Amino acid sequence: MKKTFTYLLVCTTQLFIFSCKDKKLTEVTVEVPLPENQEKVITQSSPKDVKATEGYFQLYTLPFEYNALAPHIDSQTMENHYSKHYLTYTNNTNKLLDDVEDKSLSVEDLLKKLDLTNIDLRNNLGGYYNHTLFFEILSPKASEKPTDTLMGAIHATFGDFDNFKKEFSTAAEKQFGSGWAWLVVDKAGKLQITTSQNQDNPLMPKQPIQGTPILCIDVWEHAYYLSYQYKRRKYIDAFFNCIDWKKVQEKYENAIKK
């Protein structure tokens, strides 16, 4: 006895019944009810919507949207980095500084006099300062190279911009594990490249090279892993397309005045 197999094909609002026996296609129209509630449209949040708890410090507000640095830094990475990591460091720092008597101290002053055995404050205050500087020097309208006195100082110290870029990139790439690479103005007013682990920075006591940071790159994996995975050097190369050299120039001029 021959068996007949029936196949049902569903296509939006129509059912098609196909029989292998008679090879006829029968069209049956059925009514498909619309969902009672309209689907919510998921929209990307804005950095302007992110607010820290009231306290000693506030977030630096990004002057551009999360997707503005794409394809160099993708929007999801920027949103997670800014609204999760940076916000957490800021809120934790404010809680830890509730009992500070002198509210006039700047973040730089607090870092310079920091007790390094206070691990919670070291990590969170460092995380707040480091991320603030990192976001300050990013721009979707970045210029390729610095100009004016900063370019002159780079040439005097490193020979030329390309050599500086190579040395800075290599330092960032070779920083083992989580950490940062920095361009700083040291106490003699000269430029130096250095690195730090975790959320340490060159303003803290007992750093290999101390100075005033004017440029930094975050090489924690949360800063690049969604787009670049283990290819840290590609992220570093992309970072150079996002540097606001005018802002770095301002920081350099302020540093040498001190």
Coordinates of N, CA and C in Angstrom, one line a residue, residues 52-158:
A52 N 26.1 60.5 36.8 CA 26.7 59.9 38.0 C 25.9 60.3 39.3
T53 N 26.0 59.6 40.3 CA 25.4 60.0 41.6 C 26.1 61.3 42.1
E54 N 25.3 62.1 42.8 CA 25.9 63.3 43.4 C 27.1 63.0 44.2
G55 N 28.1 63.8 44.0 CA 29.3 63.6 44.8 C 30.4 64.5 44.4
Y56 N 31.6 64.1 44.8 CA 32.8 64.9 44.6 C 33.1 65.2 43.1
F57 N 32.9 64.2 42.2 CA 33.2 64.3 40.8 C 32.0 64.0 40.0
Q58 N 32.0 64.5 38.8 CA 30.9 64.2 37.8 C 31.6 63.6 36.5
L59 N 30.8 63.0 35.7 CA 31.3 62.5 34.5 C 31.7 63.6 33.5
Y60 N 32.7 63.3 32.7 CA 32.9 64.2 31.5 C 31.9 63.8 30.5
T61 N 31.1 64.7 30.0 CA 30.1 64.5 29.0 C 30.6 64.4 27.6
L62 N 30.5 63.3 27.0 CA 31.0 63.1 25.6 C 30.2 64.1 24.7
P63 N 31.0 64.9 23.9 CA 30.3 65.8 23.0 C 29.9 65.2 21.6
F64 N 29.8 63.9 21.6 CA 29.4 63.2 20.4 C 28.7 61.9 20.8
E65 N 28.0 61.3 19.8 CA 27.3 60.1 20.1 C 28.2 58.9 20.1
Y66 N 27.7 57.7 20.6 CA 28.5 56.5 20.8 C 29.0 56.0 19.4
N67 N 28.2 56.2 18.4 CA 28.6 55.7 17.1 C 29.5 56.6 16.2
A68 N 29.9 57.8 16.8 CA 30.6 58.8 16.0 C 32.0 58.4 15.7
L69 N 32.6 57.5 16.4 CA 34.0 57.1 16.2 C 34.1 55.8 15.3
A70 N 33.0 55.3 14.9 CA 33.0 54.1 14.0 C 33.6 54.5 12.7
P71 N 34.3 53.5 12.0 CA 34.5 52.1 12.4 C 35.7 51.9 13.3
H72 N 36.4 53.0 13.7 CA 37.6 52.8 14.5 C 37.3 52.3 15.9
I73 N 36.3 52.8 16.5 CA 35.8 52.3 17.8 C 34.3 52.2 17.6
D74 N 33.8 51.0 17.8 CA 32.4 50.7 17.5 C 31.5 51.3 18.6
S75 N 30.2 51.5 18.3 CA 29.3 52.1 19.2 C 29.0 51.3 20.5
Q76 N 28.9 50.0 20.4 CA 28.7 49.2 21.5 C 29.8 49.2 22.5
T77 N 31.0 49.2 22.0 CA 32.2 49.4 22.9 C 32.2 50.7 23.6
M78 N 31.9 51.8 22.8 CA 31.9 53.1 23.4 C 30.8 53.2 24.5
E79 N 29.6 52.7 24.2 CA 28.5 52.7 25.2 C 28.9 52.0 26.5
N80 N 29.4 50.7 26.3 CA 29.7 49.9 27.5 C 30.9 50.6 28.3
H81 N 31.8 51.1 27.5 CA 33.0 51.7 28.2 C 32.6 53.0 29.0
Y82 N 31.8 53.8 28.4 CA 31.4 55.1 29.0 C 30.3 54.9 30.0
S83 N 29.2 54.2 29.7 CA 28.0 54.2 30.6 C 28.1 53.1 31.6
K84 N 29.1 52.2 31.5 CA 29.2 51.1 32.5 C 30.5 51.2 33.3
H85 N 31.7 51.1 32.6 CA 33.0 51.1 33.3 C 33.2 52.5 33.9
Y86 N 33.2 53.6 33.0 CA 33.5 54.9 33.5 C 32.5 55.3 34.6
L87 N 31.2 55.1 34.4 CA 30.2 55.5 35.4 C 30.5 54.8 36.7
T88 N 30.8 53.5 36.6 CA 31.1 52.7 37.9 C 32.3 53.3 38.7
Y89 N 33.3 53.6 38.0 CA 34.5 54.2 38.6 C 34.1 55.5 39.3
T90 N 33.3 56.3 38.6 CA 32.9 57.6 39.1 C 32.1 57.5 40.3
N91 N 31.1 56.6 40.3 CA 30.2 56.5 41.4 C 30.9 55.9 42.6
N92 N 31.8 54.9 42.4 CA 32.6 54.3 43.5 C 33.5 55.3 44.1
T93 N 34.1 56.2 43.3 CA 35.0 57.2 43.8 C 34.2 58.2 44.7
N94 N 33.1 58.6 44.2 CA 32.3 59.5 45.0 C 31.9 59.0 46.4
K95 N 31.6 57.7 46.4 CA 31.3 57.0 47.7 C 32.5 57.0 48.6
L96 N 33.6 56.7 48.0 CA 34.8 56.6 48.8 C 35.3 57.9 49.3
L97 N 34.9 59.0 48.6 CA 35.4 60.4 49.0 C 34.4 61.1 49.8
D98 N 33.3 60.4 50.3 CA 32.3 61.1 51.1 C 32.8 61.8 52.3
D99 N 33.9 61.2 52.9 CA 34.4 61.8 54.2 C 35.6 62.7 54.0
V100 N 36.0 63.0 52.8 CA 37.1 63.9 52.5 C 36.7 65.3 53.0
E101 N 37.5 65.9 53.9 CA 37.2 67.2 54.5 C 37.4 68.3 53.5
D102 N 38.5 68.3 52.8 CA 38.9 69.4 51.9 C 38.3 69.1 50.5
K103 N 37.1 69.6 50.2 CA 36.4 69.4 48.9 C 37.0 70.2 47.8
S104 N 38.0 71.0 48.0 CA 38.6 71.8 47.0 C 39.7 71.1 46.2
L105 N 40.2 70.0 46.7 CA 41.3 69.3 46.1 C 40.9 68.8 44.7
S106 N 41.7 68.9 43.8 CA 41.5 68.4 42.4 C 41.8 67.0 42.4
V107 N 41.4 66.3 41.3 CA 41.7 64.9 41.1 C 43.2 64.7 41.0
E108 N 43.9 65.6 40.4 CA 45.3 65.5 40.3 C 46.0 65.6 41.7
D109 N 45.5 66.5 42.5 CA 46.1 66.6 43.9 C 45.8 65.4 44.7
L110 N 44.6 64.8 44.6 CA 44.3 63.6 45.3 C 45.2 62.4 44.9
L111 N 45.4 62.3 43.6 CA 46.3 61.2 43.1 C 47.7 61.4 43.5
K112 N 48.2 62.6 43.6 CA 49.6 62.8 43.9 C 49.9 62.5 45.4
K113 N 48.9 62.6 46.2 CA 49.1 62.4 47.7 C 48.4 61.0 48.1
L114 N 48.1 60.2 47.1 CA 47.3 59.0 47.4 C 48.1 58.0 48.2
D115 N 47.5 57.4 49.1 CA 48.0 56.2 49.9 C 47.8 55.0 49.0
L116 N 48.9 54.4 48.5 CA 48.8 53.3 47.6 C 48.3 52.0 48.2
T117 N 48.3 52.0 49.5 CA 47.8 50.8 50.2 C 46.2 50.8 50.3
N118 N 45.6 52.0 50.0 CA 44.2 52.1 49.9 C 43.8 51.6 48.5
I119 N 43.6 50.3 48.4 CA 43.4 49.7 47.1 C 42.1 50.1 46.4
D120 N 41.0 50.2 47.2 CA 39.8 50.6 46.6 C 39.8 52.0 46.0
L121 N 40.4 53.0 46.8 CA 40.5 54.3 46.3 C 41.5 54.4 45.1
R122 N 42.6 53.7 45.2 CA 43.6 53.6 44.2 C 43.0 53.2 42.8
N123 N 42.2 52.1 42.9 CA 41.6 51.6 41.6 C 40.5 52.5 41.1
N124 N 39.7 53.0 42.0 CA 38.5 53.8 41.5 C 38.8 55.2 41.2
L125 N 39.7 55.9 42.0 CA 40.1 57.2 41.7 C 40.9 57.2 40.4
G126 N 41.8 56.2 40.3 CA 42.6 56.1 39.1 C 41.8 55.8 37.9
G127 N 40.8 54.9 38.1 CA 39.9 54.6 37.0 C 39.1 55.8 36.5
Y128 N 38.7 56.7 37.5 CA 37.9 57.9 37.1 C 38.8 58.9 36.4
Y129 N 40.0 59.1 36.9 CA 40.9 60.1 36.2 C 41.3 59.6 34.8
N130 N 41.7 58.3 34.7 CA 42.2 57.7 33.5 C 41.2 57.8 32.4
H131 N 39.9 57.4 32.7 CA 38.9 57.4 31.7 C 38.4 58.8 31.4
T132 N 38.5 59.7 32.3 CA 38.1 61.1 32.0 C 39.1 61.6 30.9
L133 N 40.4 61.4 31.1 CA 41.4 61.9 30.1 C 41.2 61.2 28.8
F134 N 41.0 59.9 28.9 CA 40.8 59.1 27.6 C 39.6 59.6 26.8
F135 N 38.5 59.9 27.4 CA 37.4 60.4 26.7 C 37.5 61.8 26.2
E136 N 38.3 62.6 27.0 CA 38.5 64.0 26.6 C 39.3 64.2 25.3
I137 N 40.2 63.2 25.1 CA 41.1 63.4 23.9 C 40.6 62.7 22.7
L138 N 39.4 62.1 22.7 CA 38.8 61.5 21.6 C 37.9 62.5 20.8
S139 N 37.9 62.3 19.5 CA 37.0 63.2 18.6 C 36.8 62.5 17.3
P140 N 35.5 62.6 16.8 CA 35.2 62.1 15.5 C 35.8 63.0 14.4
K141 N 36.3 64.2 14.7 CA 36.9 65.1 13.8 C 38.4 65.3 14.1
A142 N 39.0 64.2 14.3 CA 40.4 64.2 14.7 C 41.3 64.6 13.5
S143 N 42.4 65.4 13.9 CA 43.4 65.7 12.9 C 44.4 64.6 12.9
E144 N 45.2 64.5 11.8 CA 46.1 63.4 11.7 C 47.3 63.6 12.6
K145 N 47.7 64.8 12.8 CA 49.0 65.0 13.6 C 48.8 66.3 14.4
P146 N 49.6 66.4 15.5 CA 49.6 67.6 16.3 C 50.3 68.7 15.5
T147 N 50.2 69.9 16.0 CA 50.8 71.1 15.4 C 51.5 72.0 16.5
D148 N 52.0 73.1 16.1 CA 52.5 74.1 17.0 C 53.6 73.5 17.9
T149 N 53.5 74.0 19.2 CA 54.6 73.7 20.2 C 54.7 72.2 20.5
L150 N 53.5 71.5 20.5 CA 53.5 70.1 20.8 C 54.3 69.3 19.7
M151 N 54.0 69.7 18.4 CA 54.8 69.0 17.4 C 56.2 69.3 17.5
G152 N 56.6 70.5 17.8 CA 58.0 70.8 18.0 C 58.6 70.0 19.1
A153 N 57.9 69.8 20.2 CA 58.4 69.0 21.3 C 58.5 67.5 20.9
I154 N 57.6 67.0 20.2 CA 57.7 65.6 19.7 C 58.9 65.4 18.8
H155 N 59.1 66.4 17.9 CA 60.3 66.3 17.0 C 61.6 66.3 17.8
A156 N 61.6 67.2 18.8 CA 62.8 67.4 19.6 C 63.1 66.1 20.5
T157 N 62.1 65.4 20.9 CA 62.2 64.3 21.8 C 62.4 63.0 21.0
F158 N 61.5 62.8 20.0 CA 61.5 61.5 19.3 C 62.0 61.5 17.9

